[in-house]
CSV table of C-alpha atoms and ligand atoms in Angstrom, one decimal:
chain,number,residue,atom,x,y,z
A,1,UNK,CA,-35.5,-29.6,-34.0
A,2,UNK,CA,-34.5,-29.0,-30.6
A,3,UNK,CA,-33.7,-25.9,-28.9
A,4,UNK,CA,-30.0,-24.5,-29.0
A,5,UNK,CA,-27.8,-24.1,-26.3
A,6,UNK,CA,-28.3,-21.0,-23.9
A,7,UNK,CA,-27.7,-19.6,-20.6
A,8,UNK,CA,-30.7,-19.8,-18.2
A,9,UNK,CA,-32.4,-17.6,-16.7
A,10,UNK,CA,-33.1,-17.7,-12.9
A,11,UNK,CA,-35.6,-14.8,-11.7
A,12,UNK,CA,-36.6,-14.5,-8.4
A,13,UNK,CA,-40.4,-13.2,-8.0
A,14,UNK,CA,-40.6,-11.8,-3.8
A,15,UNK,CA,-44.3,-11.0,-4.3
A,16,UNK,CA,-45.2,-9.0,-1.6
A,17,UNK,CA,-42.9,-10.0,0.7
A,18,UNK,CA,-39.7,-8.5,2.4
A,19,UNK,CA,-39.1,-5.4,4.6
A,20,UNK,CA,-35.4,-3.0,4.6
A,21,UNK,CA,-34.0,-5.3,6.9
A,22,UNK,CA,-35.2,-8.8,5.3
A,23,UNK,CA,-34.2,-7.7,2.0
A,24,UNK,CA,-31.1,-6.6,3.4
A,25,UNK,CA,-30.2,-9.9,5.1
A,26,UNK,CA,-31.7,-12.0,2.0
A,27,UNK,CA,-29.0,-10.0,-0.5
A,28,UNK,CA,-26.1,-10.6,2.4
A,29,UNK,CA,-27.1,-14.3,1.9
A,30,UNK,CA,-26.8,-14.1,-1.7
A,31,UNK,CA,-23.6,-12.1,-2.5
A,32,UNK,CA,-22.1,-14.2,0.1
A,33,UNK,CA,-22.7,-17.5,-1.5
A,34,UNK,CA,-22.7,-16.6,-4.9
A,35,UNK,CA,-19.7,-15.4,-7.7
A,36,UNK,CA,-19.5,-15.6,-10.9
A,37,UNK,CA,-23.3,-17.9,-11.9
A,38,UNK,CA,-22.7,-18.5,-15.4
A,39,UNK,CA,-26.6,-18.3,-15.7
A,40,UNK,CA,-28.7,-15.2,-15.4
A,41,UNK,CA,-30.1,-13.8,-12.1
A,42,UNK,CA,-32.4,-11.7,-11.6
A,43,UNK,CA,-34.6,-10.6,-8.6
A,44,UNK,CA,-37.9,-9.1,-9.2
A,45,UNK,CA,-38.6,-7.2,-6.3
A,46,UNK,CA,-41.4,-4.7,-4.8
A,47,UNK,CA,-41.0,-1.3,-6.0
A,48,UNK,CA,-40.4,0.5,-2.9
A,49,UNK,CA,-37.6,-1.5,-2.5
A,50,UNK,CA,-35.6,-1.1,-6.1
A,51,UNK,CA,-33.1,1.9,-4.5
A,52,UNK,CA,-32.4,-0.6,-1.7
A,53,UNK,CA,-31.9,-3.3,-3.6
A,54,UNK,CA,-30.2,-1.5,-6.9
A,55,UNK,CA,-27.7,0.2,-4.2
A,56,UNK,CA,-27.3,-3.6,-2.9
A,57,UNK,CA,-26.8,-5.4,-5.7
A,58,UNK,CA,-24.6,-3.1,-7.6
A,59,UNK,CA,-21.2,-4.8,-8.9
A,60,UNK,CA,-22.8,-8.5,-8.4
A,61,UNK,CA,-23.7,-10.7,-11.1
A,62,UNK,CA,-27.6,-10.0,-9.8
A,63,UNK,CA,-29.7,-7.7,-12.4
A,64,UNK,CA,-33.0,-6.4,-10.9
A,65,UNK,CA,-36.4,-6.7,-11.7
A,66,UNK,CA,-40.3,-5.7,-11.4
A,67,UNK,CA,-43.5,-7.7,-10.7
A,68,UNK,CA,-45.8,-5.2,-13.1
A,69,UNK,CA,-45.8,-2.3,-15.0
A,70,UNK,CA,-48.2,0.3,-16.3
A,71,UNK,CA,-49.3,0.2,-20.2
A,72,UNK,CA,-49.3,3.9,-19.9
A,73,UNK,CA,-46.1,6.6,-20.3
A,74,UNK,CA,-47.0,8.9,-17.7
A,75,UNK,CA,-50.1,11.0,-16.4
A,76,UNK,CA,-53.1,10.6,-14.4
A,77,UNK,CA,-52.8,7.2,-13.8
A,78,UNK,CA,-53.2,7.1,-9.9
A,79,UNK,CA,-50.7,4.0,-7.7
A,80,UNK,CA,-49.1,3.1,-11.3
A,81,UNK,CA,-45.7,3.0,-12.0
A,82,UNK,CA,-44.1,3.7,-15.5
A,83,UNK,CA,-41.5,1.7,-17.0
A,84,UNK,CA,-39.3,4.5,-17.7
A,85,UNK,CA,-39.4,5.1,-13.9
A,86,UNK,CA,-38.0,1.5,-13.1
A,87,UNK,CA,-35.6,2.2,-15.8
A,88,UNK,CA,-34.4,5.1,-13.8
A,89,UNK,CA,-33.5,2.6,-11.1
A,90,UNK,CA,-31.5,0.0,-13.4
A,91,UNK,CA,-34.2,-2.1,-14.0
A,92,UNK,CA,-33.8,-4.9,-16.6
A,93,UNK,CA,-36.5,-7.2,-16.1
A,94,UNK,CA,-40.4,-6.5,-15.5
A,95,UNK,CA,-43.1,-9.6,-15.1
A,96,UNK,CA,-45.8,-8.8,-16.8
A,97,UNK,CA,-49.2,-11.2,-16.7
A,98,UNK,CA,-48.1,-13.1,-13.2
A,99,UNK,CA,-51.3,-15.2,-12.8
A,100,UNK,CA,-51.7,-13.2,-9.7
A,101,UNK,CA,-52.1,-9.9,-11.6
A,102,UNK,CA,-54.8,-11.2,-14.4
A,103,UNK,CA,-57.0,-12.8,-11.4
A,104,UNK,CA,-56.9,-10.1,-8.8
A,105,UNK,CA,-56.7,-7.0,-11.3
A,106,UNK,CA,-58.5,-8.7,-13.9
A,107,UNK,CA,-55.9,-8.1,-16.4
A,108,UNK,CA,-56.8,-9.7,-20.1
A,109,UNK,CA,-54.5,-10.9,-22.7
A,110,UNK,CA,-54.7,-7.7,-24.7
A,111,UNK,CA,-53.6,-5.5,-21.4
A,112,UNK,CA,-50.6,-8.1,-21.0
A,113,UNK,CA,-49.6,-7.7,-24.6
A,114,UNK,CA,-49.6,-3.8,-23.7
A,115,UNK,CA,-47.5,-4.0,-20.6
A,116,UNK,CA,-45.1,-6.6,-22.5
A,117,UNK,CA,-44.8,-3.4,-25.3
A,118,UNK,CA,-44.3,-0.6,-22.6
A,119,UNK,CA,-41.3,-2.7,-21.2
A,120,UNK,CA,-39.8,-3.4,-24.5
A,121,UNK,CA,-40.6,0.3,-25.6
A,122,UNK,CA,-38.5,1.2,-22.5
A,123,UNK,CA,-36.0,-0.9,-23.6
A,124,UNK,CA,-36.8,-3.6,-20.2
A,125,UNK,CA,-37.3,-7.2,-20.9
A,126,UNK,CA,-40.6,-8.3,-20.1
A,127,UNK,CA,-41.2,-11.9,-18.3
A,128,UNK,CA,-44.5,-12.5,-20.0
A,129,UNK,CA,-46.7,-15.2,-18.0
A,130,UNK,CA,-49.1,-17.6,-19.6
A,131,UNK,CA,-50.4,-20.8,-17.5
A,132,UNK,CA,-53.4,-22.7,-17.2
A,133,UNK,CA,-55.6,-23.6,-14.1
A,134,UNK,CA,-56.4,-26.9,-12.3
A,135,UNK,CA,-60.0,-26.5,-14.0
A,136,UNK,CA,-58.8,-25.5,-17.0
A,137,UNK,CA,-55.8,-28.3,-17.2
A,138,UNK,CA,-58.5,-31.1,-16.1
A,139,UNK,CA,-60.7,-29.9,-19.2
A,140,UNK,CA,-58.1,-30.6,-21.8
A,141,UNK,CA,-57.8,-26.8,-22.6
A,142,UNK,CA,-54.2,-26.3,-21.3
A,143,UNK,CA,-53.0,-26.0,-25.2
A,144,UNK,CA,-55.8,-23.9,-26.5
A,145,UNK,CA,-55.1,-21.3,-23.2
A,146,UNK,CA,-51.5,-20.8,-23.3
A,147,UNK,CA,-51.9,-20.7,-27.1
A,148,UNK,CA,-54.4,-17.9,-26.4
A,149,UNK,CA,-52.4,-15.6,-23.7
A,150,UNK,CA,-48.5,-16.1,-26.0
A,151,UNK,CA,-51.0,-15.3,-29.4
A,152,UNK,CA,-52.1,-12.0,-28.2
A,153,UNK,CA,-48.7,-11.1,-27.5
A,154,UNK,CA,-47.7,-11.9,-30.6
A,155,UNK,CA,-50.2,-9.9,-32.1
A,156,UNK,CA,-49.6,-6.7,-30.2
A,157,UNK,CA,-45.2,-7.2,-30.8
A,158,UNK,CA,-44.7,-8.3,-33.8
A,159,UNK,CA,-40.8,-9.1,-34.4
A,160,UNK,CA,-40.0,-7.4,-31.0
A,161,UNK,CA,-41.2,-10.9,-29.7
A,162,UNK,CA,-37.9,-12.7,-30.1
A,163,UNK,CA,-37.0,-9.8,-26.8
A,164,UNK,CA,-39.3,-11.4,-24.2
A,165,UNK,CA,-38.9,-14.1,-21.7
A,166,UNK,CA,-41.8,-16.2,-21.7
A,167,UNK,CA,-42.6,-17.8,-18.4
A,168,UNK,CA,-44.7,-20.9,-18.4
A,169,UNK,CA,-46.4,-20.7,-15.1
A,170,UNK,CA,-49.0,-23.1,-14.1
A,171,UNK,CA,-52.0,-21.7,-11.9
A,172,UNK,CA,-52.3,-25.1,-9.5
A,173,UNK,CA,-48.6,-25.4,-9.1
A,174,UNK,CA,-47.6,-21.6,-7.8
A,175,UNK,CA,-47.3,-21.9,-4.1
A,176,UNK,CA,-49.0,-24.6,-3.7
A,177,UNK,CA,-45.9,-27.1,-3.3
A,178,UNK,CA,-47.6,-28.9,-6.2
A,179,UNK,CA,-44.9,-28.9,-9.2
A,180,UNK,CA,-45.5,-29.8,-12.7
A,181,UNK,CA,-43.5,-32.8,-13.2
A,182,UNK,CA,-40.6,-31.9,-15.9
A,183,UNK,CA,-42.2,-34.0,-18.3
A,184,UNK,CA,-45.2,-32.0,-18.3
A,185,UNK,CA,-43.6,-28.6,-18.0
A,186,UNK,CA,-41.3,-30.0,-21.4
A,187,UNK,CA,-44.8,-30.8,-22.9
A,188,UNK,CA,-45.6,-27.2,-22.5
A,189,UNK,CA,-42.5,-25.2,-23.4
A,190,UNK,CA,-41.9,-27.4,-26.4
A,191,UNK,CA,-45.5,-26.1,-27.4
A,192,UNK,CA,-45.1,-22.7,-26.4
A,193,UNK,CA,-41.7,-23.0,-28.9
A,194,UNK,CA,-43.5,-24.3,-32.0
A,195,UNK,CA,-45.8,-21.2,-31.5
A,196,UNK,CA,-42.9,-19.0,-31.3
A,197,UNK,CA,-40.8,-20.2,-34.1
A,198,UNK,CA,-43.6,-19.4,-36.3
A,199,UNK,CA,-43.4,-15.8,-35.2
A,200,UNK,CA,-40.0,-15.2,-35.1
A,201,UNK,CA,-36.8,-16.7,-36.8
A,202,UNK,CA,-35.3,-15.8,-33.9
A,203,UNK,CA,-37.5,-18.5,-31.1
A,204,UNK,CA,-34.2,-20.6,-30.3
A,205,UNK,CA,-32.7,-17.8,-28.5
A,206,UNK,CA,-36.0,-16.9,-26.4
A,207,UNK,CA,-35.7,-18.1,-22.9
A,208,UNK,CA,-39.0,-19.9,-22.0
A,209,UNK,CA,-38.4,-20.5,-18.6
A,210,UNK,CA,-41.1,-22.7,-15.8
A,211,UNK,CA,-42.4,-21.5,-12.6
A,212,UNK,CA,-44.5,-23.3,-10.1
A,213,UNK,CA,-43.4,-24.4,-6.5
A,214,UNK,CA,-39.7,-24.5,-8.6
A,215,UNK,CA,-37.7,-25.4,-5.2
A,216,UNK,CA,-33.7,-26.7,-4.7
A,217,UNK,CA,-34.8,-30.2,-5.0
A,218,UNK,CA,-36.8,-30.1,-8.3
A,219,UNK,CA,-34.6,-27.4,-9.7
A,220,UNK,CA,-32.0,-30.2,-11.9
A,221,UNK,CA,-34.3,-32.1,-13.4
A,222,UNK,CA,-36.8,-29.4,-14.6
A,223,UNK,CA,-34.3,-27.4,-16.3
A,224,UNK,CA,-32.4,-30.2,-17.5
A,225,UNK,CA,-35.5,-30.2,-20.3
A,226,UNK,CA,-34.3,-29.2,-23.9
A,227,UNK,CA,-37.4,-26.3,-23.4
A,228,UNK,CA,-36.7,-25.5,-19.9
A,229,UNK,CA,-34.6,-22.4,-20.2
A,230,UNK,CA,-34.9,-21.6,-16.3
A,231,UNK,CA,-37.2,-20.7,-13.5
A,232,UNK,CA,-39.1,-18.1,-12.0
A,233,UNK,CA,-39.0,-18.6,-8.5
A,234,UNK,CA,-41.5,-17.3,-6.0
A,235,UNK,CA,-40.9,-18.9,-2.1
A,236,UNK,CA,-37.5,-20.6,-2.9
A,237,UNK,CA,-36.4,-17.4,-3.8
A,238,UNK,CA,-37.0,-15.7,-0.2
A,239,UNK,CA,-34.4,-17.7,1.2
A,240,UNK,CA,-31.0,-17.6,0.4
A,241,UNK,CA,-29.7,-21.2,0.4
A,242,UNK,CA,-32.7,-22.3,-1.8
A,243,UNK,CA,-32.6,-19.9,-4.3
A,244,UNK,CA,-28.4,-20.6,-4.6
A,245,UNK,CA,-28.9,-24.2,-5.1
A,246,UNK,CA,-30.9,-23.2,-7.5
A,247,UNK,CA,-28.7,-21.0,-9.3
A,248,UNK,CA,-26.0,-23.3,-9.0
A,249,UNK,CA,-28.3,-26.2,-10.4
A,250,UNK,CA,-29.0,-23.6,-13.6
A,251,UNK,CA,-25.4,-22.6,-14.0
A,252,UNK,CA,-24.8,-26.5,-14.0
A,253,UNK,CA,-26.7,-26.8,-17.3
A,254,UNK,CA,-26.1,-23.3,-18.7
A,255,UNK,CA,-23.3,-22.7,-21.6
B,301,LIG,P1,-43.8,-20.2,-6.3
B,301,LIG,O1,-44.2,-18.9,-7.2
B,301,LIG,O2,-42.4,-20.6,-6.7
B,301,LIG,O3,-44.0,-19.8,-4.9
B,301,LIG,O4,-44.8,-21.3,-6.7
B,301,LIG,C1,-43.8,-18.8,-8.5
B,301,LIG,C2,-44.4,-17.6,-9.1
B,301,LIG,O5,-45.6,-17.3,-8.8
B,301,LIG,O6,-43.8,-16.8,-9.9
């Protein structure tokens, strides 16, 4: 069975990058090389900035994002941000489980799962991250972890599952210039598929999409992959030509 047709996905992740006037000249770049992508765009951007970028953005094909959000509705939660709060700002995307997040804030599965539920409670798509290490992928334990981090969102969503994007990120190939080659990122998606369409009827239309050191020149022959439903994009998407190409490259093979 192979997956059906659908538009792509292309989501830039900034990180902690970009200033007023970088993100200003960035989004110049953009809305002047872009027009009508027949893929999905999306830019995931610091917080601070989502009034900036929201107010920039506005009437382009460009929806905006988050990098995290809190599990909790509001409160006593000191430097956490809500998703109803992001919602306030237009916000239609939130990454939730970036690799970054469980190994600097020591998030688990079971606090992803949560985040992935306050976005969809909220009414924001999460971009749920699952991806193994070097160690992990020299092991042979690359199935049984991304298995693992998709199960327990499963678990914690239910049906709401088919409403996620699911981002197969691999630890050793994030910024590290190091991609997975398209053949193994297919090996993985097609995986990470089977797992869904025993959740949901609905897996087809869930938009697993790869990230990695995704740049212009890989960009074709990654999501040219029958699992590959697009890209999250971390340093191609800080500068405007790359991240085009890449959109262009995505609205190529979008329908
Ligand atoms: P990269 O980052 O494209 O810089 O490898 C991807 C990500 O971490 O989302």
């Amino acid at each position: 069975m192979t997956s059906t047709n659908k538009k792509k996905l292309i989501a830039g992740n900034w990180k902690m990058n970009g200033s007023l006037a970088a993100n200003a000249a960035l989004i110049d770049g953009l809305k002047a090389g872009m027009s009508h992508p027949a893929c999905d765009v999306a830019l995931c951007v610091p917080s601070v900035y989502l009034a900036q970028v929201q107010q920039l953005c506005a009437g382009t094909a460009m929806h905006l994002g988050v990098q995290d959000l809190s599990t909790h509705v509001q409160g006593a939660y000191t430097g956490e941000v809500s998703a109803a709060m992001v919602k306030d700002f237009g916000v239609r995307y939130a990454i939730v489980g970036h690799s970054e997040c469980r190994q600097y804030h020591g998030e688990t599965d079971e606090l992803v799962a949560k985040k992935a539920q306050a976005a969809l409670a909220a009414g924001i798509t999460p971009i749920v991250c699952v991806g193994e290490t070097l160690t992990q992928r020299e092991a042979g334990q690359t199935e049984e972890v991304v298995k693992r981090q998709l199960a327990a969102v499963i678990h914690t969503n239910g049906h709401c599952i088919s409403e996620i994007v699911l981002a197969y990120e691999p630890v050793w190939a994030i910024g590290t210039g190091q991609t997975a080659t398209p053949e193994q990122a297919q090996a993985v998606h097609a995986l990470l598929r089977v797992q869904l369409r025993a959740a949901s009827s609905q897996a087809e239309r869930i938009q697993i999409v790869y990230g990695g050191s995704m740049n212009a020149a890989n960009a074709s022959a990654l999501l040219a992959q029958t699992d590959i439903d697009g890209g999250l994009i971390g340093g191609a998407s800080l500068k405007a030509a790359d991240f085009l190409s890449i959109i262009s490259a995505a609205s190529e093979l979008s329908v």
